[in-house]
Short mmCIF file of C-alpha atoms and ligand atoms in Angstrom, two decimals:
data_model
loop_
_atom_site.label_atom_id
_atom_site.label_comp_id
_atom_site.label_asym_id
_atom_site.label_seq_id
_atom_site.Cartn_x
_atom_site.Cartn_y
_atom_site.Cartn_z
CA UNK A 20 0.00 0.00 0.00
CA UNK A 21 1.51 3.36 -0.94
CA UNK A 22 1.66 6.44 1.22
CA UNK A 23 -1.16 8.20 -0.63
CA UNK A 24 -3.55 5.29 0.14
CA UNK A 25 -2.57 5.46 3.80
CA UNK A 26 -3.22 9.18 3.85
CA UNK A 27 -6.64 8.69 2.22
CA UNK A 28 -7.64 6.01 4.73
CA UNK A 29 -6.49 7.98 7.75
CA UNK A 30 -8.21 11.12 6.48
CA UNK A 31 -11.43 9.23 5.79
CA UNK A 32 -11.35 8.01 9.39
CA UNK A 33 -10.79 11.58 10.57
CA UNK A 34 -13.71 12.79 8.46
CA UNK A 35 -15.99 10.06 9.80
CA UNK A 36 -15.36 11.30 13.30
CA UNK A 37 -15.90 14.98 12.43
CA UNK A 38 -19.20 16.54 13.42
CA UNK A 39 -20.40 17.89 10.07
CA UNK A 40 -24.16 17.60 9.76
CA UNK A 41 -24.18 17.47 5.96
CA UNK A 42 -23.08 14.63 3.65
CA UNK A 43 -19.58 15.07 2.28
CA UNK A 44 -19.40 12.02 0.06
CA UNK A 45 -21.60 12.90 -2.89
CA UNK A 46 -21.52 14.87 -6.11
CA UNK A 47 -24.17 17.55 -6.69
CA UNK A 48 -25.62 18.17 -10.14
CA UNK A 49 -27.13 21.55 -11.06
CA UNK A 50 -30.52 20.83 -9.47
CA UNK A 51 -28.93 19.51 -6.27
CA UNK A 52 -26.46 22.40 -6.11
CA UNK A 53 -29.35 24.87 -6.47
CA UNK A 54 -31.27 23.03 -3.75
CA UNK A 55 -28.37 23.08 -1.27
CA UNK A 56 -27.86 26.81 -1.83
CA UNK A 57 -31.57 27.58 -1.39
CA UNK A 58 -31.82 25.43 1.74
CA UNK A 59 -28.70 27.00 3.25
CA UNK A 60 -29.94 30.48 2.37
CA UNK A 61 -33.28 29.75 4.10
CA UNK A 62 -31.53 28.27 7.15
CA UNK A 63 -29.08 31.19 7.49
CA UNK A 64 -31.11 34.16 6.27
CA UNK A 65 -29.39 36.45 8.77
CA UNK A 66 -25.93 36.02 7.23
CA UNK A 67 -26.51 34.95 3.61
CA UNK A 68 -27.95 36.14 0.36
CA UNK A 69 -28.26 34.05 -2.77
CA UNK A 70 -28.07 35.74 -6.14
CA UNK A 71 -27.49 34.77 -9.74
CA UNK A 72 -25.03 37.05 -11.54
CA UNK A 73 -26.09 35.79 -14.97
CA UNK A 74 -26.87 32.69 -16.99
CA UNK A 75 -24.84 30.10 -18.85
CA UNK A 76 -25.22 29.42 -22.58
CA UNK A 77 -27.85 26.77 -21.78
CA UNK A 78 -29.68 29.06 -19.35
CA UNK A 79 -28.45 27.74 -16.00
CA UNK A 80 -28.04 30.32 -13.22
CA UNK A 81 -24.55 31.40 -12.17
CA UNK A 82 -25.21 31.22 -8.44
CA UNK A 83 -23.30 33.25 -5.89
CA UNK A 84 -23.86 32.79 -2.17
CA UNK A 85 -22.75 35.74 -0.07
CA UNK A 86 -21.86 35.44 3.61
CA UNK A 87 -21.74 38.54 5.80
CA UNK A 88 -23.62 40.11 8.67
CA UNK A 89 -24.60 42.61 5.93
CA UNK A 90 -24.78 40.16 3.03
CA UNK A 91 -26.75 42.33 0.60
CA UNK A 92 -24.37 45.29 0.36
CA UNK A 93 -20.82 46.48 0.81
CA UNK A 94 -20.06 47.77 4.28
CA UNK A 95 -17.44 50.57 4.27
CA UNK A 96 -14.18 49.20 5.65
CA UNK A 97 -15.13 45.51 5.30
CA UNK A 98 -13.02 43.63 2.71
CA UNK A 99 -14.75 41.69 -0.07
CA UNK A 100 -13.49 38.18 -0.83
CA UNK A 101 -14.51 35.58 -3.44
CA UNK A 102 -14.09 31.91 -4.32
CA UNK A 103 -14.96 30.76 -7.86
CA UNK A 104 -14.96 27.07 -8.81
CA UNK A 105 -15.76 24.70 -11.67
CA UNK A 106 -14.81 27.18 -14.43
CA UNK A 107 -13.69 24.06 -16.23
CA UNK A 108 -16.86 21.95 -15.99
CA UNK A 109 -15.04 18.64 -15.53
CA UNK A 110 -12.90 19.91 -12.62
CA UNK A 111 -15.26 19.31 -9.76
CA UNK A 112 -13.38 19.16 -6.45
CA UNK A 113 -13.59 22.94 -5.99
CA UNK A 114 -17.32 22.85 -6.68
CA UNK A 115 -17.91 20.19 -4.02
CA UNK A 116 -15.70 21.75 -1.34
CA UNK A 117 -17.49 25.08 -1.84
CA UNK A 118 -20.84 23.30 -1.44
CA UNK A 119 -19.39 21.92 1.82
CA UNK A 120 -18.07 25.35 2.80
CA UNK A 121 -21.42 27.13 2.52
CA UNK A 122 -23.07 24.52 4.74
CA UNK A 123 -20.15 24.58 7.17
CA UNK A 124 -20.28 28.38 7.49
CA UNK A 125 -24.02 28.32 8.10
CA UNK A 126 -23.90 25.52 10.69
CA UNK A 127 -20.85 26.79 12.55
CA UNK A 128 -22.05 30.39 12.68
CA UNK A 129 -25.24 29.28 14.39
CA UNK A 130 -23.32 26.99 16.73
CA UNK A 131 -21.34 30.07 17.80
CA UNK A 132 -17.99 28.82 16.47
CA UNK A 133 -15.89 31.93 17.22
CA UNK A 134 -13.58 31.53 14.22
CA UNK A 135 -16.50 31.47 11.80
CA UNK A 136 -18.51 34.17 13.59
CA UNK A 137 -15.47 36.49 13.49
CA UNK A 138 -14.83 35.68 9.84
CA UNK A 139 -18.38 36.42 8.71
CA UNK A 140 -18.47 39.55 10.85
CA UNK A 141 -15.22 40.96 9.44
CA UNK A 142 -15.14 39.82 5.79
CA UNK A 143 -17.87 39.69 3.14
CA UNK A 144 -17.37 36.33 1.41
CA UNK A 145 -18.78 35.56 -2.05
CA UNK A 146 -18.93 31.90 -3.10
CA UNK A 147 -19.57 30.75 -6.67
CA UNK A 148 -19.52 26.92 -6.72
CA UNK A 149 -19.88 26.70 -10.50
CA UNK A 150 -18.92 29.17 -13.22
CA UNK A 151 -19.54 26.54 -15.91
CA UNK A 152 -22.69 24.59 -14.95
CA UNK A 153 -23.26 23.44 -18.56
CA UNK A 154 -19.81 21.85 -18.80
CA UNK A 155 -20.37 20.13 -15.45
CA UNK A 156 -23.59 18.43 -16.61
CA UNK A 157 -21.81 17.14 -19.71
CA UNK A 158 -18.90 15.73 -17.69
CA UNK A 159 -21.12 14.27 -14.96
CA UNK A 160 -23.20 12.30 -17.47
CA UNK A 161 -20.18 10.27 -18.59
CA UNK A 162 -20.47 6.84 -16.96
CA UNK A 163 -17.95 5.42 -14.48
CA UNK A 164 -14.44 6.45 -13.44
CA UNK A 165 -11.95 7.68 -14.44
CA UNK A 166 -13.84 10.18 -16.59
CA UNK A 167 -12.55 11.59 -19.86
CA UNK A 168 -9.80 14.15 -19.25
CA UNK A 169 -11.31 16.94 -21.36
CA UNK A 170 -15.05 16.40 -21.96
CA UNK A 171 -17.05 19.06 -20.14
CA UNK A 172 -14.03 21.35 -19.70
CA UNK A 173 -15.41 24.02 -22.04
CA UNK A 174 -18.77 25.79 -21.93
CA UNK A 175 -21.74 24.69 -24.06
CA UNK A 176 -20.55 26.84 -26.97
CA UNK A 177 -17.19 25.02 -26.85
CA UNK A 178 -15.12 27.89 -25.41
CA UNK A 179 -12.50 27.45 -22.69
CA UNK A 180 -13.62 30.11 -20.20
CA UNK A 181 -10.10 30.46 -18.79
CA UNK A 182 -8.88 31.61 -22.22
CA UNK A 183 -11.92 33.84 -22.78
CA UNK A 184 -11.23 36.97 -20.69
CA UNK A 185 -9.99 40.20 -22.29
CA UNK A 186 -6.24 39.62 -22.65
CA UNK A 187 -4.66 42.62 -20.95
CA UNK A 188 -1.32 40.84 -20.44
CA UNK A 189 0.00 41.85 -23.83
CA UNK A 190 -0.77 45.50 -23.07
CA UNK A 191 0.86 45.24 -19.64
CA UNK A 192 3.95 43.69 -21.25
CA UNK A 193 4.18 46.44 -23.85
CA UNK A 194 3.39 49.47 -21.68
CA UNK A 195 4.55 48.38 -18.23
CA UNK A 196 1.15 49.59 -16.97
CA UNK A 197 -0.83 47.13 -14.86
CA UNK A 198 -3.47 49.44 -13.40
CA UNK A 199 -7.19 49.13 -14.16
CA UNK A 200 -6.58 48.58 -17.86
CA UNK A 201 -10.30 47.85 -18.36
CA UNK A 202 -11.02 51.54 -17.81
CA UNK A 203 -9.18 52.46 -21.00
CA UNK A 204 -11.33 52.08 -24.09
CA UNK A 205 -8.42 51.58 -26.50
CA UNK A 206 -6.92 48.90 -24.25
CA UNK A 207 -10.24 47.05 -23.96
CA UNK A 208 -10.66 47.15 -27.71
CA UNK A 209 -7.22 45.59 -28.13
CA UNK A 210 -7.69 43.07 -25.32
CA UNK A 211 -10.92 41.58 -26.73
CA UNK A 212 -9.68 41.37 -30.32
CA UNK A 213 -10.18 37.84 -31.61
CA UNK A 214 -12.02 36.72 -28.47
CA UNK A 215 -15.74 35.94 -28.57
CA UNK A 216 -16.65 36.78 -24.99
CA UNK A 217 -19.03 34.13 -23.60
CA UNK A 218 -22.03 34.93 -21.38
CA UNK A 219 -20.37 33.21 -18.39
CA UNK A 220 -17.19 35.29 -18.88
CA UNK A 221 -19.08 38.54 -19.34
CA UNK A 222 -21.18 37.97 -16.21
CA UNK A 223 -18.12 37.21 -14.10
CA UNK A 224 -16.07 40.09 -15.59
CA UNK A 225 -18.89 42.51 -14.80
CA UNK A 226 -19.14 41.08 -11.27
CA UNK A 227 -15.38 41.47 -10.72
CA UNK A 228 -15.62 45.11 -11.81
CA UNK A 229 -18.73 45.99 -9.82
CA UNK A 230 -17.64 44.99 -6.29
CA UNK A 231 -14.46 46.22 -4.55
CA UNK A 232 -13.00 42.71 -4.22
CA UNK A 233 -9.67 42.53 -2.42
CA UNK A 234 -8.79 38.87 -2.76
CA UNK A 235 -9.97 35.80 -4.66
CA UNK A 236 -9.14 32.24 -5.63
CA UNK A 237 -10.18 30.33 -8.74
CA UNK A 238 -10.49 26.61 -7.95
CA UNK A 239 -9.43 24.09 -10.60
CA UNK A 240 -8.27 20.46 -10.82
CA UNK A 241 -5.81 18.28 -12.70
CA UNK A 242 -2.81 19.09 -10.52
CA UNK A 243 -2.02 20.09 -6.94
CA UNK A 244 -0.55 23.58 -6.67
CA UNK A 245 -1.30 27.25 -5.95
CA UNK A 246 -0.57 29.29 -9.09
CA UNK A 247 -0.03 33.06 -9.12
CA UNK A 248 0.22 35.86 -11.74
CA UNK A 249 1.24 36.41 -14.36
CA UNK A 250 -0.20 33.49 -16.29
CA UNK A 251 1.10 34.76 -19.63
CA UNK A 252 4.76 35.27 -20.53
CA UNK A 253 5.78 38.49 -22.27
CA UNK A 254 8.23 36.84 -24.64
CA UNK A 255 5.83 34.15 -25.86
CA UNK A 256 7.83 31.34 -24.24
CA UNK A 257 5.69 28.43 -23.05
CA UNK A 258 7.50 28.27 -19.69
CA UNK A 259 9.00 31.51 -18.43
CA UNK A 260 8.61 33.01 -14.95
CA UNK A 261 6.64 36.23 -15.44
CA UNK A 262 6.33 37.90 -12.08
CA UNK A 263 3.90 40.79 -11.63
CA UNK A 264 4.74 43.95 -9.63
CA UNK A 265 3.16 42.27 -6.59
CA UNK A 266 5.19 39.07 -6.87
CA UNK A 267 6.16 39.10 -3.18
CA UNK A 268 2.61 39.22 -1.86
CA UNK A 269 1.39 36.71 -4.45
CA UNK A 270 4.02 34.24 -3.26
CA UNK A 271 2.78 34.77 0.28
CA UNK A 272 -0.87 34.35 -0.76
CA UNK A 273 -0.09 31.12 -2.60
CA UNK A 274 1.92 29.75 0.31
CA UNK A 275 -0.89 30.62 2.71
CA UNK A 276 -3.19 28.28 0.80
CA UNK A 277 -0.60 25.63 0.05
CA UNK A 278 0.67 25.44 3.64
CA UNK A 279 -2.87 24.92 4.89
CA UNK A 280 -3.30 21.82 2.72
CA UNK A 281 -1.04 18.93 3.78
CA UNK A 282 -1.03 17.37 0.32
CA UNK A 283 -0.33 20.66 -1.51
CA UNK A 284 2.34 21.90 0.91
CA UNK A 285 4.87 19.35 -0.30
CA UNK A 286 3.55 19.01 -3.82
CA UNK A 287 6.03 18.88 -6.68
CA UNK A 288 3.12 18.27 -9.07
CA UNK A 289 1.12 15.38 -10.49
CA UNK A 290 3.05 15.22 -13.76
CA UNK A 291 6.72 14.50 -14.38
CA UNK A 292 6.90 17.81 -16.27
CA UNK A 293 5.91 19.76 -13.16
CA UNK A 294 8.59 21.47 -11.14
CA UNK A 295 6.74 23.03 -8.21
CA UNK A 296 8.33 24.18 -4.98
CA UNK A 297 6.32 23.93 -1.78
CA UNK A 298 3.12 23.54 -3.78
CA UNK A 299 3.28 26.93 -5.48
CA UNK A 300 4.20 28.15 -8.96
CA UNK A 301 4.20 31.25 -11.07
CA UNK A 302 1.56 30.74 -13.78
CA UNK A 303 3.75 31.46 -16.81
CA UNK A 304 6.61 29.41 -15.34
CA UNK A 305 4.25 26.42 -15.34
CA UNK A 306 2.76 27.09 -18.76
CA UNK A 307 1.82 30.38 -20.36
CA UNK A 308 -1.83 31.08 -21.20
CA UNK A 309 -3.64 34.16 -22.53
CA UNK A 310 -7.14 35.31 -21.60
CA UNK A 311 -7.10 33.81 -18.09
CA UNK A 312 -9.29 35.04 -15.26
CA UNK A 313 -6.49 35.45 -12.69
CA UNK A 314 -4.57 38.04 -14.69
CA UNK A 315 -7.82 39.77 -15.66
CA UNK A 316 -8.54 40.34 -11.95
CA UNK A 317 -5.12 41.93 -11.42
CA UNK A 318 -4.99 44.01 -14.59
CA UNK A 319 -8.63 45.14 -14.79
CA UNK A 320 -9.58 45.62 -11.14
CA UNK A 321 -8.19 45.94 -7.61
CA UNK A 322 -8.67 42.24 -6.92
CA UNK A 323 -5.71 39.89 -6.36
CA UNK A 324 -6.54 36.35 -7.50
CA UNK A 325 -4.61 33.09 -7.49
CA UNK A 326 -5.58 29.77 -9.11
CA UNK A 327 -5.71 26.66 -6.95
CA UNK A 328 -5.30 23.24 -8.55
CA UNK A 329 -6.91 20.97 -5.96
CA UNK A 330 -6.53 17.40 -7.17
CA UNK A 331 -4.60 15.26 -9.64
CA UNK A 332 -7.90 13.65 -10.67
CA UNK A 333 -10.33 16.16 -12.14
CA UNK A 334 -13.57 14.26 -11.45
CA UNK A 335 -12.85 11.83 -8.61
CA UNK A 336 -15.33 9.21 -7.34
CA UNK A 337 -17.80 10.46 -4.73
CA UNK A 338 -16.37 8.31 -1.91
CA UNK A 339 -13.09 10.29 -2.06
CA UNK A 340 -14.72 13.73 -1.70
CA UNK A 341 -14.55 13.81 2.13
CA UNK A 342 -10.76 13.68 1.86
CA UNK A 343 -10.74 16.82 -0.24
CA UNK A 344 -12.90 18.63 2.29
CA UNK A 345 -10.50 17.56 5.02
CA UNK A 346 -7.46 18.68 3.00
CA UNK A 347 -8.90 22.08 2.06
CA UNK A 348 -11.09 23.11 4.99
CA UNK A 349 -8.37 24.96 6.92
CA UNK A 350 -6.56 26.17 3.81
CA UNK A 351 -9.74 27.85 2.56
CA UNK A 352 -10.14 29.75 5.85
CA UNK A 353 -6.42 30.60 6.15
CA UNK A 354 -6.57 32.04 2.66
CA UNK A 355 -9.57 34.26 3.45
CA UNK A 356 -7.60 35.65 6.42
CA UNK A 357 -5.07 37.05 3.95
CA UNK A 358 -7.70 39.64 2.93
CA UNK A 359 -7.48 41.04 6.47
CA UNK A 360 -3.72 41.77 6.32
CA UNK A 361 -1.58 44.53 4.81
CA UNK A 362 -2.78 48.12 5.06
CA UNK A 363 -6.30 49.52 4.80
CA UNK A 364 -8.08 52.75 5.52
CA UNK A 365 -10.25 55.62 4.34
CA UNK A 366 -9.54 58.62 2.16
CA UNK A 367 -11.35 61.84 3.06
CA UNK A 368 -11.75 65.33 1.68
CA UNK A 369 -9.85 67.40 4.25
CA UNK A 370 -12.35 70.26 4.18
CA UNK A 371 -15.69 68.46 4.09
CA UNK A 372 -14.81 65.04 5.48
CA UNK A 373 -16.53 63.45 2.48
CA UNK A 374 -15.11 60.15 1.23
CA UNK A 375 -12.85 60.29 -1.84
CA UNK A 376 -13.45 57.40 -4.25
CA UNK A 377 -11.31 56.36 -7.25
CA UNK A 378 -8.12 57.66 -5.68
CA UNK A 379 -4.84 55.85 -6.37
CA UNK A 380 -3.06 54.42 -3.33
CA UNK A 381 0.60 54.42 -4.34
CA UNK A 382 3.21 52.29 -2.58
CA UNK A 383 6.76 53.43 -3.26
CA UNK A 384 8.70 50.74 -5.09
CA UNK A 385 5.67 48.77 -6.33
CA UNK A 386 4.46 49.70 -9.80
CA UNK A 387 0.86 48.71 -9.21
CA UNK A 388 -1.73 50.84 -7.47
CA UNK A 389 -5.07 50.07 -5.91
CA UNK A 390 -7.97 52.52 -6.00
CA UNK A 391 -10.34 53.56 -3.25
CA UNK A 392 -13.93 52.30 -3.43
CA UNK A 393 -17.13 54.37 -3.44
CA UNK A 394 -16.98 54.99 0.32
CA UNK A 395 -13.36 56.14 0.17
CA UNK A 396 -12.20 52.83 1.65
CA UNK A 397 -9.19 50.92 0.34
CA UNK A 398 -7.19 47.75 1.03
CA UNK A 399 -3.59 47.18 0.01
CA UNK A 400 -2.18 43.67 0.52
CA UNK A 401 1.55 43.75 1.30
CA UNK A 402 4.14 41.43 2.82
CA UNK A 403 5.64 42.41 6.17
CA UNK A 404 8.01 45.37 5.99
CA UNK A 405 8.28 49.14 6.00
CA UNK A 406 6.55 51.10 3.27
CA UNK A 407 6.08 54.69 2.10
CA UNK A 408 2.55 55.35 0.88
CA UNK A 409 0.81 58.33 -0.66
CA UNK A 410 -2.47 59.01 -2.41
CA UNK A 411 -3.33 60.71 -5.68
CA UNK A 412 -6.89 61.75 -6.51
CA UNK A 413 -8.28 63.85 -9.32
CA UNK A 414 -8.98 67.39 -8.15
CA UNK A 415 -6.77 66.99 -5.07
CA UNK A 416 -3.15 67.72 -4.29
CA UNK A 417 -0.83 64.75 -4.11
CA UNK A 418 -0.96 63.67 -0.48
CA UNK A 419 1.91 63.69 1.95
CA UNK A 420 3.96 60.49 2.18
CA UNK A 421 3.13 58.36 5.20
CA UNK A 422 5.34 55.53 6.38
CA UNK A 423 3.85 52.36 7.71
CA UNK A 424 5.18 49.16 9.23
CA UNK A 425 3.28 46.08 8.12
CA UNK A 426 3.54 43.11 10.50
CA UNK A 427 3.54 39.42 9.52
CA UNK A 428 0.04 38.43 8.43
CA UNK A 429 -2.17 37.21 11.22
CA UNK A 430 -5.98 37.26 11.12
CA UNK A 431 -7.28 40.86 11.17
CA UNK A 432 -3.78 42.35 11.39
CA UNK A 433 -4.23 45.02 8.68
CA UNK A 434 -2.74 48.35 9.75
CA UNK A 435 -5.16 51.27 9.43
CA UNK A 436 -3.81 54.30 7.56
CA UNK A 437 -6.15 57.16 6.64
CA UNK A 438 -5.49 60.24 4.49
CA UNK A 439 -7.09 63.69 4.42
CA UNK A 440 -6.80 65.14 0.93
CA UNK A 441 -6.66 68.83 0.09
CA UNK A 442 -8.49 70.13 -2.96
CA UNK A 443 -6.18 71.57 -5.56
CA UNK A 444 -6.34 75.31 -6.36
CA UNK A 445 -5.57 74.73 -9.99
CA UNK A 446 -8.55 74.99 -12.26
CA UNK A 447 -9.60 71.50 -13.22
CA UNK A 448 -8.64 70.41 -16.65
CA UNK A 449 -11.61 68.91 -18.44
CA UNK A 450 -12.85 66.18 -16.15
CA UNK A 451 -12.18 62.69 -17.38
CA UNK A 452 -15.12 61.76 -19.49
CA UNK A 453 -17.20 58.72 -18.82
CA UNK A 454 -15.49 57.25 -21.85
CA UNK A 455 -12.37 56.36 -19.93
CA UNK A 456 -14.14 55.32 -16.75
CA UNK A 457 -16.85 53.17 -18.21
CA UNK A 458 -17.60 49.81 -16.77
CA UNK A 459 -16.46 46.86 -18.81
CA UNK A 460 -19.92 45.82 -19.92
CA UNK A 461 -20.74 48.99 -21.81
CA UNK A 462 -17.31 49.07 -23.39
CA UNK A 463 -17.58 45.47 -24.50
CA UNK A 464 -21.08 45.96 -25.83
CA UNK A 465 -20.11 49.00 -27.88
CA UNK A 466 -17.13 47.17 -29.34
CA UNK A 467 -19.00 44.00 -30.21
CA UNK A 468 -21.94 45.75 -31.88
ZN1 ZN B 8 -8.91 24.05 -15.00
#
């Protein structure tokens, strides 16, 4: 008997003795997934809301379950976090562990589990168990195990959704600019050239742009590793480390997940071609792809996203699912904690005290900025160290530089740093037109017409 079998058996025993009140050892098709979400929403009305952000090609809802003590809206100062799974319809472990996670959150919150109560009080958590429900149904209908390696991967119109996002990488490579590229009409036009944006992609892109997400993970299968930006190499090489300006924090984010999962922590990969270290890899160093969701998050919005490969087998038998819950349960929570680290705060108009949205929070030495949200709140994930930070907002003078010491990440350890901004005396040059600040949807629509 090999070591992996021993691990599976011992974990299954551990799972049997755990006190979960929901079944862990079954797959959920679209109807069952919908039912679990509705039941959980009804059971935990006080901390959940269930919404569909759009529909798949075949008309299935793209469900998102939100957990928060204010689940229906953004609370100023509270970070927004998301998990997305099953973007490739035949990669199902992420889908099932998120179905477990929603039930676990609901049950444990009502039991008064302090860890979960604190988490749901301090972070707004969005959970999308399936971004590709059509692909899932196709894969699930195949009889027996192991299932075909590729059937059901793509959406119903035969598009790989993780190659279907506007490809801003090429623009970032050329210009060195990595900041909110989706707000530039010419860039969007270039980034969507040759890509037929699918309804699932458009719904998720719009969702990413419409909520001030801080942190995210995209759950896949077929290997065991945490993969971080960039996913696409600038020189066109298939395997070439392409770090982004936030490489240091992305390594930390990936390690936070990997270290929480005993199988991933030591993973060198499922394939002989893999060369992972401590269960993490740069995306382009593994293999370069264009049009991925992870890089879209970084280049189009404030959100930092990594991609988690959760299992060597993409569609494992139902009896093995409890092991994956056991392996990922703590890692999923540890990873959410990362959204509560770094530096955060509010930007105010010095004279009126009004919040200042859309202001750039600039960290000296890192060529990537985050922008304040509608309530003037911002979050900036950073590894431990000393930083010089200032803020630039349209119509205001460049702020003073403030220095801040960021400690090692522990839950809720973000340092608070607020700025009061003085209005500039200079007469405003013509205010940026809506053209350059349009949301992605309207830009895409106008281009595709
Ligand atoms: Zn995948």
